[in-house]
Amino acid sequence: MIAVREAWIAGLFGRAHWGRNLVSGVIVGIVALPLAMAFAIASGVKPEQGIYTAIIGGVLVSLLGGSRLQIAGPTGAFIVILAGVTAKYGVDGLQLATMMAGVILFLLGVTRLGAIIKFIPDPVIVGFTAGIGVIIWVGQWKDFFGIPNIIGEHFHEKLVHLVQALPNLHVATTLLAVGSLALIIAAPKLPGLKRVPGPLVAMVFATAVQSAFHFEGVATIGSAFGGIPQGLPELALPDIALPRVIELIGPAFAIAMLGAIESLLSAVVADGMAGTKHDSNQELIGQGVANFVVPLFGGFAATGAIARTATNIRNGATGPLAGITHALTLLLIILFLAPWASNIPLCALAAILFVVAYNMSEVKHFIRMVQRAPLADVAILLVTFSLTVFSDLVIAVNIGVILAMLQFMRRMASSVEVQQVVEEELENELRVNGQTRLPPGVLVYTIEGPLFFGAAETFERVLAQTHTDPRMLVIRLKRVPFMDITGLQTLEEVIQQLHKRRIVVKLCEANRKVLSKLDRAGVLQAIGTEHYHDDFAAALASNGAS
């Protein structure tokens, strides 16, 4: 269900809820202002484009998403991908890729694939978010220290050049940045500033100092971008051409997948904090519409913002009215206060991103996982982290997920047991049938676990190596939840080998799905349909005579 409709039915737009939602929305809008500008600049676009993204994306996700408390806008997780797309394809290419990502997200929601995103393992998520945090942190050194533009295509090249350039840092810029960083960290602990967002305090402080002293060489929004225009831009379509669309399919999928992960993680966090329940598919639909529309008004990729959503809930929000108010707050700021933005120092925004990068990296959680997680999970975490930093985020996530899948299949395969059942274990079942021993020449094997391609080799090895050739072999399938085609083919091959040794093979106790697959794959025909039995007693009673 669309969150806004659910909230309406629940009465969350009633007057009793106005106060807390309006207050929360204003607070989140103020928190979002410096972040939106900082994320935009770091993504290679103008600061006002980050505000446009937060306004339009925030409204659409609040109205059409699946989480009633979600706050959407530009986020730090996107910076690495978006900066790369902007550098390679330009702002127009970034906007077209965002629109394409919107279509992909919409289709994921319509086809009800939202739940699949939840299966990405924690080591992969922690690995790539920590990697993004490191890239953002190092990427802001230039503005934080006032260092000239650094060349270098790869992370390690840029890092080396940045370290070499540190002795040439701009003193005034660095001092202003350090002061801003200290305020961001200290503001929540200072009397009278506890309820004022730290990033806003730092931005106002740095802007006031620069406006008063006009330090030479300190880069500001005015000097770098010519200030921020008042109002929203006019509707404009990016250049859409088939060759361009084909070229941007890869970046669009990367934006869509990361957007889906980030949004659904944020919705899960909101559910945990507020006791709500989001609709993951509707959330992807809302995110898809937002990302398709936002570029038409000068914005870029938007997604659910975990920190802003948490701030929204902590300040008493109960429904989408807070998200809508957050967007209206930003609209009023850009309409009436835009001229004041010219003196905002870029180093103050860099300091804000330093804190964002630290929070994203979840250093304590990362270290705890390295110390406590199983060795295979630690390896997946470190591989994903390393590839994110030194190679590419998309490659990192793909390889991380593949490694996690292989590890999962290895664990599943090792959990499958194929073993001979001795008479002592069958004593109770035999007594029910009026027997004390298994019939002469009869062996019983049981399979416990899914018979899939990862476990096929174990199954084949155990069944093909019976120590003596019995007259009849009974295979119990009661504890096999499913079989794939490899398992079915392996079973058929083993049956054929046993038939060549003149051993009668009987199958029994398969569940409905497994039985259907045995029939479709021709395994029942291979043993003879008279040699399949619904229960173990019937298999023993037939005694291989037929």
Coordinates of C-alpha atoms in Angstrom, one line a residue:
M1 CA 0.0 0.0 0.0
I2 CA 1.2 3.6 -0.7
A3 CA 2.4 5.0 2.6
V4 CA 0.5 8.3 2.2
R5 CA -2.8 6.4 1.8
E6 CA -2.0 4.1 4.7
A7 CA -1.2 7.2 6.8
W8 CA -4.5 8.8 5.7
I9 CA -6.5 5.7 6.7
A10 CA -4.7 5.6 10.1
G11 CA -5.6 9.3 10.7
L12 CA -2.0 10.5 10.7
F13 CA -3.0 13.7 8.8
G14 CA -5.4 14.7 11.6
R15 CA -4.8 17.9 13.6
A16 CA -3.5 15.9 16.5
H17 CA -0.4 14.9 14.4
W18 CA 0.2 18.3 12.8
G19 CA 2.5 19.8 15.4
R20 CA 5.0 17.0 15.8
N21 CA 5.2 16.3 12.1
L22 CA 5.6 20.0 11.1
V23 CA 8.4 20.5 13.7
S24 CA 10.2 17.3 12.7
G25 CA 9.9 18.2 9.0
V26 CA 11.4 21.7 9.6
I27 CA 14.3 20.2 11.6
V28 CA 15.1 17.6 9.0
G29 CA 14.9 20.2 6.2
I30 CA 17.5 22.3 8.1
V31 CA 19.7 19.2 8.6
A32 CA 19.3 18.3 4.9
L33 CA 20.4 21.8 3.6
P34 CA 24.2 21.5 4.1
L35 CA 24.2 17.8 3.3
A36 CA 22.4 18.3 0.0
M37 CA 24.8 20.9 -1.1
A38 CA 27.9 18.9 0.1
F39 CA 26.7 15.7 -1.7
A40 CA 26.0 17.6 -4.9
I41 CA 29.4 19.2 -5.0
A42 CA 31.1 15.9 -4.2
S43 CA 29.1 14.3 -7.0
G44 CA 30.4 16.8 -9.5
V45 CA 27.4 19.0 -9.9
K46 CA 26.3 22.4 -8.6
P47 CA 25.2 22.8 -5.0
E48 CA 21.7 23.9 -5.8
Q49 CA 21.1 20.6 -7.7
G50 CA 21.4 18.8 -4.4
I51 CA 18.7 21.0 -3.0
Y52 CA 16.4 20.4 -6.0
T53 CA 17.0 16.7 -5.5
A54 CA 16.0 16.8 -1.8
I55 CA 12.9 19.0 -2.6
I56 CA 11.4 17.0 -5.5
G57 CA 12.7 13.6 -4.5
G58 CA 11.6 14.1 -0.9
V59 CA 8.0 15.0 -1.8
L60 CA 7.6 12.2 -4.3
V61 CA 9.0 9.5 -2.1
S62 CA 6.9 10.7 0.9
L63 CA 3.7 10.6 -1.3
L64 CA 4.4 7.5 -3.3
G65 CA 6.8 5.4 -1.3
G66 CA 6.2 2.4 0.9
S67 CA 7.5 3.8 4.2
R68 CA 5.5 6.5 5.9
L69 CA 8.6 7.9 7.7
Q70 CA 11.2 7.8 4.9
I71 CA 13.2 11.0 4.1
A72 CA 14.7 10.9 0.6
G73 CA 17.3 13.0 -1.1
P74 CA 20.9 12.9 -2.2
T75 CA 23.1 10.6 0.0
G76 CA 26.7 10.0 0.6
A77 CA 26.5 6.4 -0.7
F78 CA 25.9 7.7 -4.2
I79 CA 28.9 10.0 -4.3
V80 CA 31.4 7.5 -5.7
I81 CA 29.2 6.3 -8.5
L82 CA 27.7 9.7 -9.4
A83 CA 31.1 11.5 -9.4
G84 CA 32.4 8.8 -11.8
V85 CA 29.4 9.1 -14.1
T86 CA 29.6 12.9 -14.1
A87 CA 33.3 12.9 -14.9
K88 CA 32.9 10.5 -17.8
Y89 CA 29.5 11.5 -19.3
G90 CA 28.9 15.0 -18.0
V91 CA 25.9 16.3 -16.0
D92 CA 23.5 15.6 -18.9
G93 CA 24.7 12.0 -18.9
L94 CA 24.3 11.8 -15.1
Q95 CA 20.7 13.0 -15.4
L96 CA 19.8 10.6 -18.2
A97 CA 21.4 7.7 -16.2
T98 CA 19.3 8.7 -13.2
M99 CA 16.1 8.7 -15.2
M100 CA 17.0 5.2 -16.5
A101 CA 17.7 4.1 -13.0
G102 CA 14.2 5.4 -12.1
V103 CA 12.6 3.1 -14.7
I104 CA 14.6 0.2 -13.4
L105 CA 13.6 0.8 -9.8
F106 CA 10.0 1.2 -10.9
L107 CA 10.1 -2.2 -12.7
L108 CA 11.7 -3.9 -9.7
G109 CA 8.8 -2.7 -7.6
V110 CA 6.1 -3.5 -10.1
T111 CA 7.5 -7.1 -10.5
R112 CA 7.7 -7.4 -6.7
L113 CA 11.4 -8.0 -6.6
G114 CA 11.9 -5.7 -3.6
A115 CA 12.4 -8.5 -1.2
I116 CA 15.4 -9.9 -3.2
I117 CA 17.5 -6.9 -2.2
K118 CA 17.2 -8.0 1.4
F119 CA 19.3 -11.1 0.6
I120 CA 22.5 -9.2 0.1
P121 CA 24.8 -10.4 3.0
D122 CA 25.9 -8.0 5.7
P123 CA 29.7 -8.5 5.0
V124 CA 29.0 -7.2 1.5
I125 CA 27.0 -4.2 2.7
V126 CA 29.4 -3.3 5.4
G127 CA 32.4 -3.8 3.1
F128 CA 31.1 -1.5 0.3
T129 CA 29.7 1.2 2.6
A130 CA 33.0 1.3 4.5
G131 CA 34.9 1.6 1.2
I132 CA 32.6 4.4 0.1
G133 CA 33.3 6.2 3.4
V134 CA 37.1 6.0 2.8
I135 CA 36.8 7.3 -0.8
I136 CA 34.6 10.2 0.3
W137 CA 37.0 11.1 3.2
V138 CA 40.0 11.1 1.0
G139 CA 38.1 12.8 -1.8
Q140 CA 37.4 15.8 0.5
W141 CA 41.0 16.5 1.4
K142 CA 41.4 18.9 -1.5
D143 CA 38.6 21.2 -0.2
F144 CA 39.4 20.6 3.5
F145 CA 43.0 21.6 3.2
G146 CA 42.7 24.0 0.2
I147 CA 44.9 21.9 -2.0
P148 CA 45.0 22.6 -5.8
N149 CA 43.3 20.0 -8.1
I150 CA 44.9 16.6 -7.9
I151 CA 45.3 14.4 -11.0
G152 CA 45.1 10.7 -10.9
E153 CA 42.6 8.2 -12.3
H154 CA 42.8 5.6 -9.5
F155 CA 42.4 6.0 -5.7
H156 CA 45.9 5.1 -4.8
E157 CA 47.3 7.6 -7.4
K158 CA 45.1 10.4 -6.0
L159 CA 46.1 9.4 -2.4
V160 CA 49.8 9.6 -3.1
H161 CA 49.4 13.0 -4.8
L162 CA 47.3 14.3 -2.0
V163 CA 49.9 13.3 0.6
Q164 CA 52.6 14.9 -1.4
A165 CA 50.6 18.1 -1.7
L166 CA 49.7 18.4 2.0
P167 CA 52.8 20.5 2.9
N168 CA 51.3 23.1 0.5
L169 CA 47.9 23.3 2.3
H170 CA 46.2 26.7 2.5
V171 CA 46.4 27.8 6.2
A172 CA 43.2 29.8 6.4
T173 CA 41.1 27.2 4.6
T174 CA 42.5 24.4 6.9
L175 CA 41.9 26.4 10.1
L176 CA 38.3 27.1 9.0
A177 CA 37.8 23.5 8.1
V178 CA 39.2 22.2 11.4
G179 CA 37.0 24.7 13.3
S180 CA 34.0 23.5 11.4
L181 CA 34.8 19.9 12.1
A182 CA 35.2 20.6 15.8
L183 CA 31.8 22.3 15.9
I184 CA 30.1 19.5 14.1
I185 CA 31.4 17.0 16.7
A186 CA 31.0 19.3 19.8
A187 CA 27.7 21.0 19.0
P188 CA 25.5 18.2 20.4
K189 CA 27.3 18.4 23.7
L190 CA 27.2 22.2 24.1
P191 CA 24.5 23.8 26.2
G192 CA 21.9 25.6 24.0
L193 CA 23.1 23.8 20.8
K194 CA 22.0 20.3 21.6
R195 CA 18.9 20.5 19.4
V196 CA 20.6 22.4 16.6
P197 CA 22.1 20.2 13.9
G198 CA 25.9 20.2 14.1
P199 CA 26.3 20.6 10.3
L200 CA 24.1 23.7 10.3
V201 CA 26.1 25.2 13.2
A202 CA 29.4 24.6 11.4
M203 CA 28.1 26.0 8.1
V204 CA 26.7 29.1 9.7
F205 CA 29.9 29.6 11.8
A206 CA 32.2 29.2 8.8
T207 CA 30.0 31.4 6.6
A208 CA 30.0 34.2 9.3
V209 CA 33.7 34.1 9.7
Q210 CA 34.4 34.2 6.0
S211 CA 31.8 37.0 5.5
A212 CA 33.5 39.0 8.3
F213 CA 37.2 38.5 7.3
H214 CA 37.1 37.6 3.6
F215 CA 40.1 35.4 3.8
E216 CA 42.0 35.4 0.5
G217 CA 42.2 32.0 -1.2
V218 CA 39.3 30.4 0.7
A219 CA 37.0 28.8 -1.9
T220 CA 33.3 29.5 -1.4
I221 CA 30.1 28.5 -3.2
G222 CA 30.1 32.0 -4.8
S223 CA 33.7 31.8 -6.0
A224 CA 33.4 28.2 -7.3
F225 CA 29.8 28.2 -8.6
G226 CA 28.7 31.8 -8.7
G227 CA 26.2 31.4 -5.9
I228 CA 22.8 29.6 -5.7
P229 CA 19.9 30.9 -7.9
Q230 CA 16.5 31.6 -6.2
G231 CA 13.6 29.3 -7.1
L232 CA 13.3 26.0 -8.9
P233 CA 14.6 25.5 -12.5
E234 CA 12.3 25.1 -15.4
L235 CA 11.4 21.6 -16.8
A236 CA 14.1 20.4 -19.2
L237 CA 14.7 17.0 -20.8
P238 CA 18.2 15.6 -21.0
D239 CA 19.5 14.6 -24.4
I240 CA 17.9 11.2 -25.0
A241 CA 19.5 9.2 -27.9
L242 CA 19.6 5.4 -28.4
P243 CA 23.4 5.2 -28.5
R244 CA 23.6 7.3 -25.3
V245 CA 21.0 5.2 -23.6
I246 CA 22.9 2.0 -24.4
E247 CA 26.1 3.6 -23.2
L248 CA 24.6 4.5 -19.8
I249 CA 22.9 1.1 -19.1
G250 CA 25.7 0.0 -16.8
P251 CA 25.8 3.2 -14.7
A252 CA 22.0 3.3 -14.6
F253 CA 21.9 -0.3 -13.2
A254 CA 24.6 0.7 -10.6
I255 CA 22.6 3.7 -9.5
A256 CA 19.4 1.6 -9.3
M257 CA 20.9 -1.2 -7.3
L258 CA 22.6 1.0 -4.8
G259 CA 19.5 3.2 -4.6
A260 CA 17.3 0.1 -3.9
I261 CA 19.7 -1.2 -1.2
E262 CA 20.1 2.2 0.5
S263 CA 16.3 2.9 0.4
L264 CA 15.3 -0.5 1.8
L265 CA 17.9 -0.4 4.5
S266 CA 16.6 3.0 5.5
A267 CA 13.1 1.7 5.6
V268 CA 14.1 -1.2 7.8
V269 CA 15.9 1.2 10.2
A270 CA 12.7 3.3 10.3
D271 CA 10.6 0.2 11.0
G272 CA 12.9 -0.8 13.9
M273 CA 12.8 2.7 15.4
A274 CA 9.1 3.4 15.0
G275 CA 7.5 0.0 15.1
T276 CA 6.1 0.4 11.5
K277 CA 6.1 -2.0 8.6
H278 CA 7.1 -0.8 5.2
D279 CA 6.1 -2.2 1.8
S280 CA 9.4 -2.8 0.0
N281 CA 7.9 -3.1 -3.5
Q282 CA 5.9 0.2 -3.1
E283 CA 9.0 1.8 -1.8
L284 CA 10.9 0.9 -5.0
I285 CA 8.0 2.2 -7.1
G286 CA 8.1 5.5 -5.2
Q287 CA 11.9 5.7 -5.6
G288 CA 11.6 4.9 -9.3
V289 CA 9.1 7.7 -9.9
A290 CA 11.2 10.2 -7.9
N291 CA 14.4 9.3 -9.8
F292 CA 12.6 9.6 -13.2
V293 CA 11.1 13.1 -12.3
V294 CA 14.0 14.7 -10.4
P295 CA 16.4 15.1 -13.3
L296 CA 13.7 16.9 -15.3
F297 CA 14.1 19.7 -12.7
G298 CA 17.9 19.8 -12.6
G299 CA 18.4 17.2 -9.9
F300 CA 20.1 13.8 -9.8
A301 CA 19.9 10.5 -8.0
A302 CA 17.8 10.4 -4.8
T303 CA 17.3 7.6 -2.3
G304 CA 16.2 7.0 1.3
A305 CA 18.6 8.7 3.7
I306 CA 19.2 6.7 6.8
A307 CA 20.5 9.5 9.0
R308 CA 17.8 12.0 8.0
T309 CA 15.1 9.3 8.4
A310 CA 16.3 8.5 11.9
T311 CA 16.4 12.3 12.7
N312 CA 12.8 12.5 11.5
I313 CA 11.7 9.7 13.8
R314 CA 13.7 11.0 16.8
N315 CA 11.9 14.4 16.5
G316 CA 8.5 12.8 16.7
A317 CA 7.4 12.3 13.1
T318 CA 4.5 9.9 12.7
G319 CA 3.6 10.1 8.9
P320 CA 4.5 11.4 5.5
L321 CA 3.5 15.0 6.5
A322 CA 7.0 15.4 8.0
G323 CA 8.7 14.4 4.7
I324 CA 6.6 16.8 2.8
T325 CA 7.3 19.6 5.3
H326 CA 11.1 18.8 5.0
A327 CA 10.9 19.5 1.3
L328 CA 8.8 22.7 1.7
T329 CA 11.4 23.9 4.2
L330 CA 14.1 23.5 1.7
L331 CA 12.0 25.2 -1.0
L332 CA 11.4 28.3 1.3
I333 CA 15.1 28.4 2.1
I334 CA 16.1 28.5 -1.6
L335 CA 13.4 31.0 -2.4
F336 CA 14.3 33.5 0.3
L337 CA 17.8 32.8 1.6
A338 CA 19.7 31.7 -1.6
P339 CA 21.8 35.0 -1.8
W340 CA 23.3 34.3 1.6
A341 CA 24.8 31.1 0.3
S342 CA 27.6 32.7 -1.7
N343 CA 29.9 33.0 1.3
I344 CA 29.6 29.4 2.4
P345 CA 33.2 28.0 2.4
L346 CA 33.7 24.7 0.6
C347 CA 36.0 23.6 3.4
A348 CA 33.0 23.7 5.8
L349 CA 31.0 21.4 3.5
A350 CA 34.1 19.2 3.3
A351 CA 34.2 19.0 7.1
I352 CA 30.5 17.9 7.0
L353 CA 31.4 15.1 4.6
F354 CA 34.3 14.0 6.8
V355 CA 31.7 13.2 9.5
V356 CA 29.4 11.7 7.0
A357 CA 32.2 9.4 5.7
Y358 CA 33.1 8.4 9.3
N359 CA 29.5 7.5 10.1
M360 CA 29.1 5.6 6.8
S361 CA 32.2 3.6 7.4
E362 CA 30.9 2.2 10.7
V363 CA 34.4 1.7 12.0
K364 CA 33.4 0.0 15.2
H365 CA 31.0 -2.4 13.5
F366 CA 33.7 -3.1 10.8
I367 CA 36.4 -3.9 13.4
R368 CA 33.9 -6.0 15.4
M369 CA 33.0 -8.0 12.3
V370 CA 36.6 -8.6 11.5
Q371 CA 37.3 -9.9 15.0
R372 CA 34.2 -12.0 15.5
A373 CA 32.8 -13.1 12.2
P374 CA 33.7 -16.5 10.6
L375 CA 36.8 -16.5 8.5
A376 CA 35.0 -16.8 5.2
D377 CA 32.7 -13.8 6.1
V378 CA 35.8 -11.7 7.1
A379 CA 37.4 -12.6 3.7
I380 CA 34.2 -11.5 1.9
L381 CA 34.1 -8.2 3.9
L382 CA 37.8 -7.4 3.2
V383 CA 37.6 -8.3 -0.5
T384 CA 34.4 -6.1 -1.0
F385 CA 36.0 -3.3 0.9
S386 CA 39.3 -3.5 -1.0
L387 CA 37.6 -3.7 -4.4
T388 CA 35.4 -0.7 -3.6
V389 CA 38.3 1.4 -2.7
F390 CA 40.9 0.3 -5.3
S391 CA 38.7 -0.8 -8.2
D392 CA 35.0 -0.1 -8.6
L393 CA 31.9 -0.2 -6.5
V394 CA 29.8 -2.2 -9.0
I395 CA 32.6 -4.8 -9.4
A396 CA 33.0 -4.9 -5.6
V397 CA 29.3 -5.6 -4.9
N398 CA 29.1 -8.2 -7.7
I399 CA 32.1 -10.1 -6.6
G400 CA 31.1 -9.8 -2.9
V401 CA 27.7 -11.2 -3.6
I402 CA 29.1 -14.0 -5.8
L403 CA 31.6 -15.0 -3.1
A404 CA 28.9 -14.9 -0.5
M405 CA 26.7 -17.2 -2.7
L406 CA 29.6 -19.6 -3.2
Q407 CA 30.2 -19.7 0.5
F408 CA 26.6 -20.3 1.2
M409 CA 26.4 -23.1 -1.3
R410 CA 29.6 -24.7 0.2
R411 CA 28.0 -24.6 3.6
M412 CA 24.7 -26.0 2.2
A413 CA 26.6 -28.8 0.4
S414 CA 28.5 -29.7 3.5
S415 CA 25.3 -29.9 5.5
V416 CA 23.8 -32.5 3.2
E417 CA 24.2 -36.0 4.6
V418 CA 23.8 -39.3 2.7
Q419 CA 24.2 -42.2 5.0
Q420 CA 23.3 -45.8 5.5
V421 CA 20.6 -46.4 8.2
V422 CA 21.4 -49.4 10.4
E423 CA 18.8 -51.8 11.8
E424 CA 19.1 -50.4 15.3
E425 CA 17.9 -47.0 14.1
L426 CA 14.9 -48.6 12.3
E427 CA 13.9 -50.7 15.3
N428 CA 10.7 -48.8 16.1
E429 CA 9.6 -48.5 12.5
L430 CA 10.2 -52.2 11.9
R431 CA 8.3 -53.1 15.0
V432 CA 5.2 -51.2 13.8
N433 CA 5.3 -53.3 10.7
G434 CA 5.6 -56.5 12.7
Q435 CA 9.2 -57.0 11.8
T436 CA 12.4 -57.4 13.9
R437 CA 15.0 -57.2 11.2
L438 CA 15.4 -55.8 7.7
P439 CA 14.7 -58.4 5.0
P440 CA 17.8 -60.2 3.8
G441 CA 19.8 -58.3 1.2
V442 CA 18.1 -54.9 1.8
L443 CA 20.1 -51.7 2.5
V444 CA 18.4 -48.4 3.5
Y445 CA 20.0 -45.0 2.8
T446 CA 18.6 -41.7 3.8
I447 CA 19.3 -38.2 2.4
E448 CA 19.1 -35.3 4.7
G449 CA 19.2 -31.8 3.1
P450 CA 18.6 -30.4 -0.4
L451 CA 20.0 -32.5 -3.2
F452 CA 21.3 -29.7 -5.4
F453 CA 24.4 -29.3 -7.6
G454 CA 26.6 -28.5 -4.7
A455 CA 25.8 -31.7 -2.9
A456 CA 25.6 -34.0 -6.0
E457 CA 29.2 -35.2 -5.8
T458 CA 28.7 -36.3 -2.1
F459 CA 25.5 -38.2 -3.0
E460 CA 27.1 -39.9 -5.9
R461 CA 30.2 -40.9 -4.0
V462 CA 28.3 -42.4 -1.1
L463 CA 25.7 -44.3 -3.0
A464 CA 28.0 -45.6 -5.7
Q465 CA 30.4 -47.1 -3.1
T466 CA 28.1 -49.6 -1.2
H467 CA 30.5 -52.0 0.4
T468 CA 28.5 -55.1 -0.7
D469 CA 26.0 -55.5 -3.5
P470 CA 22.6 -55.8 -1.8
R471 CA 19.6 -57.3 -3.6
M472 CA 17.6 -54.1 -3.0
L473 CA 18.5 -50.5 -2.0
V474 CA 15.9 -48.2 -0.5
I475 CA 16.5 -44.5 -0.6
R476 CA 14.4 -42.4 1.8
L477 CA 13.7 -38.8 0.6
K478 CA 11.6 -37.7 3.5
R479 CA 14.1 -35.0 4.6
V480 CA 14.9 -33.7 1.1
P481 CA 13.2 -30.3 0.8
F482 CA 14.1 -29.8 -2.9
M483 CA 16.1 -31.1 -5.8
D484 CA 17.6 -29.2 -8.7
I485 CA 18.3 -30.7 -12.2
T486 CA 21.9 -31.6 -11.3
G487 CA 20.7 -33.5 -8.3
L488 CA 18.0 -35.3 -10.4
Q489 CA 20.6 -36.2 -13.1
T490 CA 23.0 -37.5 -10.5
L491 CA 20.3 -39.6 -8.9
E492 CA 19.4 -41.1 -12.3
E493 CA 23.1 -41.8 -13.1
V494 CA 23.6 -43.6 -9.7
I495 CA 20.4 -45.6 -10.3
Q496 CA 21.7 -46.7 -13.7
Q497 CA 25.0 -47.7 -12.2
L498 CA 23.2 -49.7 -9.5
H499 CA 21.0 -51.4 -12.1
K500 CA 24.1 -52.6 -13.9
R501 CA 25.1 -54.3 -10.7
R502 CA 21.6 -55.9 -10.7
I503 CA 20.5 -54.0 -7.6
V504 CA 16.8 -53.0 -7.4
V505 CA 16.4 -49.4 -6.4
K506 CA 13.4 -48.1 -4.5
L507 CA 12.6 -44.5 -3.6
C508 CA 10.1 -43.5 -1.0
E509 CA 8.7 -40.6 1.1
A510 CA 9.3 -37.7 -1.3
N511 CA 7.3 -34.6 -0.7
R512 CA 4.9 -33.4 -3.4
K513 CA 7.3 -31.0 -5.1
V514 CA 10.2 -33.4 -5.1
L515 CA 7.9 -36.2 -6.4
S516 CA 6.8 -34.0 -9.2
K517 CA 10.3 -33.2 -10.2
L518 CA 11.3 -36.9 -10.1
D519 CA 8.4 -37.6 -12.5
R520 CA 9.2 -34.8 -14.9
A521 CA 12.9 -35.7 -15.0
G522 CA 12.2 -39.3 -15.8
V523 CA 13.7 -40.7 -12.6
L524 CA 10.5 -42.6 -11.7
Q525 CA 10.5 -44.2 -15.2
A526 CA 14.2 -45.1 -14.7
I527 CA 13.5 -47.1 -11.5
G528 CA 10.1 -48.2 -12.7
T529 CA 7.0 -46.5 -11.2
E530 CA 6.2 -49.6 -9.2
H531 CA 9.5 -49.0 -7.3
Y532 CA 8.4 -45.7 -5.8
H533 CA 6.3 -45.8 -2.6
D534 CA 4.8 -43.0 -0.5
D535 CA 5.9 -44.6 2.8
F536 CA 8.8 -46.6 4.0
A537 CA 6.7 -49.6 5.2
A538 CA 5.3 -50.1 1.7
A539 CA 8.8 -50.1 0.2
L540 CA 9.9 -52.8 2.6
A541 CA 6.7 -54.8 2.1
S542 CA 7.3 -55.0 -1.7
N543 CA 10.7 -56.5 -0.9
G544 CA 12.0 -56.0 -4.4
A545 CA 10.0 -58.8 -5.9
S546 CA 8.5 -56.9 -8.8

